[in-house]
PDB file of C-alpha atoms in Angstrom:
ATOM      1  CA  UNK E   1      15.493  -3.037  25.718  1.00 39.00           C
ATOM      2  CA  UNK E   2      12.211  -2.812  23.451  1.00 44.00           C
ATOM      3  CA  UNK E   3       9.876   0.182  24.515  1.00 44.00           C
ATOM      4  CA  UNK E   4       6.187  -0.822  24.166  1.00 38.00           C
ATOM      5  CA  UNK E   5       3.008   1.477  24.139  1.00 39.00           C
ATOM      6  CA  UNK E   6      -0.468   0.321  24.964  1.00 40.00           C
ATOM      7  CA  UNK E   7      -3.254   2.843  24.307  1.00 42.00           C
ATOM      8  CA  UNK E   8      -6.659   1.938  24.922  1.00 45.00           C
ATOM      9  CA  UNK E   9      -9.913   4.156  24.389  1.00 54.00           C
ATOM     10  CA  UNK E  10      -7.264   6.673  22.730  1.00 61.00           C
ATOM     11  CA  UNK E  11     -10.594   8.460  20.666  1.00 69.00           C
ATOM     12  CA  UNK E  12     -12.672  10.814  23.009  1.00 73.00           C
ATOM     13  CA  UNK E  13     -15.686  11.034  20.254  1.00 75.00           C
ATOM     14  CA  UNK E  14     -15.886   9.105  17.152  1.00 78.00           C
ATOM     15  CA  UNK E  15     -18.460  10.724  14.667  1.00 82.00           C
ATOM     16  CA  UNK E  16     -19.351  10.034  11.171  1.00 81.00           C
ATOM     17  CA  UNK E  17     -20.277  11.777   8.010  1.00 84.00           C
ATOM     18  CA  UNK E  18     -22.906  10.278   5.642  1.00 83.00           C
ATOM     19  CA  UNK E  19     -25.085  11.516   2.965  1.00 82.00           C
ATOM     20  CA  UNK E  20     -27.887   9.191   3.909  1.00 83.00           C
ATOM     21  CA  UNK E  21     -28.036   8.014   7.698  1.00 81.00           C
ATOM     22  CA  UNK E  22     -29.644   9.827  10.898  1.00 84.00           C
ATOM     23  CA  UNK E  23     -26.949  11.002  13.227  1.00 83.00           C
ATOM     24  CA  UNK E  24     -24.391  11.888  10.881  1.00 84.00           C
ATOM     25  CA  UNK E  25     -22.578  15.218  11.839  1.00 87.00           C
ATOM     26  CA  UNK E  26     -22.203  16.003   8.174  1.00 85.00           C
ATOM     27  CA  UNK E  27     -22.106  15.107   4.401  1.00 85.00           C
ATOM     28  CA  UNK E  28     -19.559  13.517   2.349  1.00 85.00           C
ATOM     29  CA  UNK E  29     -18.781  16.544   0.639  1.00 88.00           C
ATOM     30  CA  UNK E  30     -18.438  18.567   3.708  1.00 89.00           C
ATOM     31  CA  UNK E  31     -15.653  16.092   5.172  1.00 89.00           C
ATOM     32  CA  UNK E  32     -12.829  18.942   4.723  1.00 90.00           C
ATOM     33  CA  UNK E  33     -14.728  21.248   7.154  1.00 90.00           C
ATOM     34  CA  UNK E  34     -14.143  19.060  10.057  1.00 88.00           C
ATOM     35  CA  UNK E  35     -10.827  19.696  10.291  1.00 89.00           C
ATOM     36  CA  UNK E  36      -8.781  20.797  12.692  1.00 87.00           C
ATOM     37  CA  UNK E  37     -11.583  19.515  15.236  1.00 87.00           C
ATOM     38  CA  UNK E  38     -11.181  16.154  14.041  1.00 86.00           C
ATOM     39  CA  UNK E  39      -7.580  15.100  13.467  1.00 88.00           C
ATOM     40  CA  UNK E  40      -8.117  11.398  12.096  1.00 88.00           C
ATOM     41  CA  UNK E  41     -10.401  10.021   9.607  1.00 89.00           C
ATOM     42  CA  UNK E  42     -11.226   6.778   8.033  1.00 89.00           C
ATOM     43  CA  UNK E  43     -13.190   5.484   5.528  1.00 88.00           C
ATOM     44  CA  UNK E  44     -15.570   2.341   6.697  1.00 85.00           C
ATOM     45  CA  UNK E  45     -17.513   1.795   3.561  1.00 86.00           C
ATOM     46  CA  UNK E  46     -18.370  -1.693   2.477  1.00 86.00           C
ATOM     47  CA  UNK E  47     -16.734  -1.170  -1.181  1.00 91.00           C
ATOM     48  CA  UNK E  48     -13.084  -2.029  -0.979  1.00 91.00           C
ATOM     49  CA  UNK E  49     -12.283   0.335  -4.164  1.00 93.00           C
ATOM     50  CA  UNK E  50     -14.469   3.265  -2.457  1.00 92.00           C
ATOM     51  CA  UNK E  51     -12.627   2.808   0.833  1.00 91.00           C
ATOM     52  CA  UNK E  52      -9.205   3.270  -0.729  1.00 93.00           C
ATOM     53  CA  UNK E  53     -10.385   5.774  -2.487  1.00 93.00           C
ATOM     54  CA  UNK E  54     -11.704   7.737   0.234  1.00 91.00           C
ATOM     55  CA  UNK E  55      -8.963   7.353   2.836  1.00 90.00           C
ATOM     56  CA  UNK E  56      -6.358   8.638  -0.290  1.00 92.00           C
ATOM     57  CA  UNK E  57      -8.440  11.700  -0.083  1.00 91.00           C
ATOM     58  CA  UNK E  58      -8.912  11.974   3.801  1.00 91.00           C
ATOM     59  CA  UNK E  59      -5.127  11.249   4.051  1.00 92.00           C
ATOM     60  CA  UNK E  60      -4.328  14.910   2.320  1.00 92.00           C
ATOM     61  CA  UNK E  61      -5.857  16.451   5.817  1.00 91.00           C
ATOM     62  CA  UNK E  62      -6.137  13.749   8.288  1.00 90.00           C
ATOM     63  CA  UNK E  63      -4.200  11.075  10.068  1.00 90.00           C
ATOM     64  CA  UNK E  64      -5.685   7.742   8.934  1.00 91.00           C
ATOM     65  CA  UNK E  65      -5.565   5.139  11.754  1.00 91.00           C
ATOM     66  CA  UNK E  66      -5.440   1.575  11.831  1.00 92.00           C
ATOM     67  CA  UNK E  67      -8.586  -0.008  14.018  1.00 91.00           C
ATOM     68  CA  UNK E  68      -8.776  -3.019  15.771  1.00 89.00           C
ATOM     69  CA  UNK E  69     -10.793  -4.628  18.119  1.00 90.00           C
ATOM     70  CA  UNK E  70      -9.755  -5.115  21.801  1.00 88.00           C
ATOM     71  CA  UNK E  71     -10.972  -8.891  21.111  1.00 91.00           C
ATOM     72  CA  UNK E  72      -8.410  -9.435  18.346  1.00 93.00           C
ATOM     73  CA  UNK E  73      -4.843 -11.004  18.323  1.00 94.00           C
ATOM     74  CA  UNK E  74      -2.310  -9.352  16.174  1.00 95.00           C
ATOM     75  CA  UNK E  75       1.223 -10.523  15.975  1.00 94.00           C
ATOM     76  CA  UNK E  76       3.805  -7.664  17.123  1.00 93.00           C
ATOM     77  CA  UNK E  77       5.732  -8.779  13.995  1.00 95.00           C
ATOM     78  CA  UNK E  78       2.693  -7.887  11.649  1.00 95.00           C
ATOM     79  CA  UNK E  79       2.394  -5.279   9.399  1.00 95.00           C
ATOM     80  CA  UNK E  80      -1.098  -3.381   9.293  1.00 96.00           C
ATOM     81  CA  UNK E  81      -1.132  -0.560   6.879  1.00 96.00           C
ATOM     82  CA  UNK E  82      -3.348   2.971   7.693  1.00 94.00           C
ATOM     83  CA  UNK E  83      -7.111   2.412   7.093  1.00 93.00           C
ATOM     84  CA  UNK E  84      -7.134  -1.309   8.204  1.00 94.00           C
ATOM     85  CA  UNK E  85     -10.397  -2.051  10.117  1.00 94.00           C
ATOM     86  CA  UNK E  86      -9.614  -5.505  12.457  1.00 95.00           C
ATOM     87  CA  UNK E  87     -12.898  -7.099  13.869  1.00 94.00           C
ATOM     88  CA  UNK E  88     -13.502  -8.908  17.013  1.00 93.00           C
ATOM     89  CA  UNK E  89     -11.688 -12.375  17.444  1.00 93.00           C
ATOM     90  CA  UNK E  90      -9.643 -11.855  14.170  1.00 95.00           C
ATOM     91  CA  UNK E  91      -6.026 -12.984  14.093  1.00 95.00           C
ATOM     92  CA  UNK E  92      -3.336 -11.719  12.414  1.00 96.00           C
ATOM     93  CA  UNK E  93      -0.037 -13.982  12.253  1.00 94.00           C
ATOM     94  CA  UNK E  94       3.744 -12.949  12.412  1.00 94.00           C
ATOM     95  CA  UNK E  95       5.367 -11.467   9.773  1.00 94.00           C
ATOM     96  CA  UNK E  96       1.981 -10.961   7.545  1.00 96.00           C
ATOM     97  CA  UNK E  97       1.677  -7.375   5.907  1.00 96.00           C
ATOM     98  CA  UNK E  98      -2.361  -6.253   5.522  1.00 97.00           C
ATOM     99  CA  UNK E  99      -2.627  -3.693   2.909  1.00 96.00           C
ATOM    100  CA  UNK E 100      -4.461   0.124   3.279  1.00 96.00           C
ATOM    101  CA  UNK E 101      -8.258   0.349   3.746  1.00 95.00           C
ATOM    102  CA  UNK E 102      -8.467  -3.824   4.296  1.00 97.00           C
ATOM    103  CA  UNK E 103     -11.478  -4.863   6.493  1.00 96.00           C
ATOM    104  CA  UNK E 104     -10.279  -8.131   8.397  1.00 96.00           C
ATOM    105  CA  UNK E 105     -13.733  -9.812   9.571  1.00 94.00           C
ATOM    106  CA  UNK E 106     -14.612 -11.046  12.844  1.00 93.00           C
ATOM    107  CA  UNK E 107     -13.042 -14.718  13.554  1.00 92.00           C
ATOM    108  CA  UNK E 108     -11.063 -14.152  10.352  1.00 93.00           C
ATOM    109  CA  UNK E 109      -7.453 -15.993  10.608  1.00 93.00           C
ATOM    110  CA  UNK E 110      -4.738 -14.732   8.549  1.00 95.00           C
ATOM    111  CA  UNK E 111      -1.738 -17.059   9.506  1.00 93.00           C
ATOM    112  CA  UNK E 112       1.921 -16.319   9.231  1.00 93.00           C
ATOM    113  CA  UNK E 113       3.814 -14.667   6.448  1.00 94.00           C
ATOM    114  CA  UNK E 114       0.707 -13.991   4.343  1.00 94.00           C
ATOM    115  CA  UNK E 115       0.140 -10.698   2.389  1.00 96.00           C
ATOM    116  CA  UNK E 116      -3.029  -9.079   1.840  1.00 96.00           C
ATOM    117  CA  UNK E 117      -2.977  -6.527  -0.586  1.00 95.00           C
ATOM    118  CA  UNK E 118      -4.890  -3.308  -0.525  1.00 96.00           C
ATOM    119  CA  UNK E 119      -8.690  -2.689  -0.275  1.00 95.00           C
ATOM    120  CA  UNK E 120      -9.258  -6.503   0.448  1.00 96.00           C
ATOM    121  CA  UNK E 121     -12.432  -7.567   2.285  1.00 95.00           C
ATOM    122  CA  UNK E 122     -12.114 -10.692   4.501  1.00 94.00           C
ATOM    123  CA  UNK E 123     -15.478 -11.517   5.721  1.00 92.00           C
ATOM    124  CA  UNK E 124     -16.317 -13.272   9.369  1.00 92.00           C
ATOM    125  CA  UNK E 125     -14.550 -16.531   9.405  1.00 90.00           C
ATOM    126  CA  UNK E 126     -12.029 -16.500   6.489  1.00 91.00           C
ATOM    127  CA  UNK E 127      -9.230 -18.271   7.007  1.00 90.00           C
ATOM    128  CA  UNK E 128      -5.759 -17.631   4.925  1.00 92.00           C
ATOM    129  CA  UNK E 129      -3.269 -20.195   5.077  1.00 90.00           C
ATOM    130  CA  UNK E 130       0.314 -19.475   5.657  1.00 90.00           C
ATOM    131  CA  UNK E 131       2.120 -17.502   3.095  1.00 91.00           C
ATOM    132  CA  UNK E 132      -0.546 -16.763   0.924  1.00 91.00           C
ATOM    133  CA  UNK E 133      -0.819 -13.946  -1.228  1.00 92.00           C
ATOM    134  CA  UNK E 134      -4.460 -11.880  -1.746  1.00 93.00           C
ATOM    135  CA  UNK E 135      -4.356  -9.311  -4.589  1.00 92.00           C
ATOM    136  CA  UNK E 136      -5.716  -6.074  -4.159  1.00 94.00           C
ATOM    137  CA  UNK E 137      -9.531  -5.980  -3.812  1.00 93.00           C
ATOM    138  CA  UNK E 138      -9.850  -9.159  -2.836  1.00 92.00           C
ATOM    139  CA  UNK E 139     -13.337 -10.164  -1.256  1.00 91.00           C
ATOM    140  CA  UNK E 140     -13.909 -13.196   0.146  1.00 89.00           C
ATOM    141  CA  UNK E 141     -17.139 -15.101   1.149  1.00 81.00           C
ATOM    142  CA  UNK E 142     -17.791 -15.816   4.716  1.00 76.00           C
ATOM    143  CA  UNK E 143     -15.615 -18.660   6.112  1.00 70.00           C
ATOM    144  CA  UNK E 144     -13.347 -18.995   2.844  1.00 58.00           C
ATOM    145  CA  UNK E 145     -10.042 -18.170   1.797  1.00 56.00           C
ATOM    146  CA  UNK E 146     -10.614 -17.507  -1.811  1.00 58.00           C
ATOM    147  CA  UNK E 147     -13.496 -15.719  -3.288  1.00 61.00           C
ATOM    148  CA  UNK E 148     -16.471 -18.080  -5.125  1.00 63.00           C
ATOM    149  CA  UNK E 149     -16.157 -17.807  -9.193  1.00 72.00           C
ATOM    150  CA  UNK E 150     -18.946 -17.704 -11.157  1.00 79.00           C
ATOM    151  CA  UNK E 151     -18.272 -20.907 -12.418  1.00 82.00           C
ATOM    152  CA  UNK E 152     -18.708 -22.564  -8.940  1.00 78.00           C
ATOM    153  CA  UNK E 153     -21.716 -20.680  -8.165  1.00 77.00           C
ATOM    154  CA  UNK E 154     -23.347 -21.802 -11.654  1.00 80.00           C
ATOM    155  CA  UNK E 155     -22.013 -25.471 -10.969  1.00 82.00           C
ATOM    156  CA  UNK E 156     -23.511 -25.445  -7.699  1.00 77.00           C
ATOM    157  CA  UNK E 157     -26.818 -24.124  -8.921  1.00 80.00           C
ATOM    158  CA  UNK E 158     -26.911 -26.881 -11.370  1.00 83.00           C
ATOM    159  CA  UNK E 159     -26.368 -29.730  -8.952  1.00 80.00           C
ATOM    160  CA  UNK E 160     -29.398 -28.219  -6.740  1.00 78.00           C
ATOM    161  CA  UNK E 161     -31.432 -28.059  -9.612  1.00 83.00           C
ATOM    162  CA  UNK E 162     -30.553 -31.544 -10.810  1.00 84.00           C
ATOM    163  CA  UNK E 163     -31.508 -32.934  -7.365  1.00 79.00           C
ATOM    164  CA  UNK E 164     -34.632 -31.315  -6.996  1.00 81.00           C
ATOM    165  CA  UNK E 165     -35.861 -32.440 -10.690  1.00 86.00           C
ATOM    166  CA  UNK E 166     -35.170 -36.235  -9.160  1.00 85.00           C
ATOM    167  CA  UNK E 167     -38.196 -35.360  -6.313  1.00 81.00           C
ATOM    168  CA  UNK E 168     -36.261 -37.578  -3.966  1.00 80.00           C
ATOM    169  CA  UNK E 169     -35.842 -35.863  -1.000  1.00 78.00           C
ATOM    170  CA  UNK E 170     -32.641 -38.136  -0.130  1.00 78.00           C
ATOM    171  CA  UNK E 171     -30.951 -36.867  -3.132  1.00 78.00           C
ATOM    172  CA  UNK E 172     -31.866 -33.448  -2.687  1.00 75.00           C
ATOM    173  CA  UNK E 173     -30.159 -33.558   0.954  1.00 74.00           C
ATOM    174  CA  UNK E 174     -27.177 -35.062  -0.226  1.00 75.00           C
ATOM    175  CA  UNK E 175     -26.818 -32.294  -2.929  1.00 72.00           C
ATOM    176  CA  UNK E 176     -27.381 -29.795  -0.364  1.00 69.00           C
ATOM    177  CA  UNK E 177     -24.534 -31.064   1.851  1.00 68.00           C
ATOM    178  CA  UNK E 178     -22.235 -31.091  -1.010  1.00 69.00           C
ATOM    179  CA  UNK E 179     -23.318 -27.313  -2.131  1.00 65.00           C
ATOM    180  CA  UNK E 180     -23.453 -25.987   1.399  1.00 62.00           C
ATOM    181  CA  UNK E 181     -20.759 -27.556   3.225  1.00 53.00           C
ATOM    182  CA  UNK E 182     -22.255 -26.108   6.670  1.00 50.00           C
ATOM    183  CA  UNK E 183     -25.978 -27.736   6.218  1.00 45.00           C
ATOM    184  CA  UNK E 184     -26.790 -30.042   8.475  1.00 48.00           C
ATOM    185  CA  UNK E 185     -30.039 -32.612   8.348  1.00 50.00           C
ATOM    186  CA  UNK E 186     -32.689 -32.000  11.504  1.00 53.00           C
ATOM    187  CA  UNK E 187     -31.540 -35.260  12.735  1.00 56.00           C
ATOM    188  CA  UNK E 188     -28.047 -34.007  13.015  1.00 54.00           C
ATOM    189  CA  UNK E 189     -28.708 -30.920  14.701  1.00 44.00           C
TER     190      UNK E 189
END
């Protein structure tokens, strides 16, 4: 028989340290002084590399948890490494591995048997196809399963410039639709 444990609201208090934000309990350079009063810590900065570096520093004193929102869905066979943060309505499929210090954004879907490397940032709405492998430090755009390359960005900008140069609104709308797939004309809304 397999034993299961569900802990809801296991932290009585959640505090943060920050050099610039009001309400912080201290500065980043003071982080060691909060042990043993606090026995868990996790880095929650935007930059994935910095997040991983901070978690490595913190793990010398603190337990590094996996934080997941109660409205997320995580398969029991998924493997989430320390420092992962899973936002609301995200789904992590069976057999998937999520690396250390990786953020799975709201409404993101990681399909079964995928491998997401350390310090990745999957922004809201990302879909990672089944059996995909994302390298360490990958950052996706919202609603994409791969990062946008500089070449792709330049191509989209050129498409828009060419359309605007024609002076024809219909051509401009079609160009915008091809560059921004979610673009809708006022008539379509």
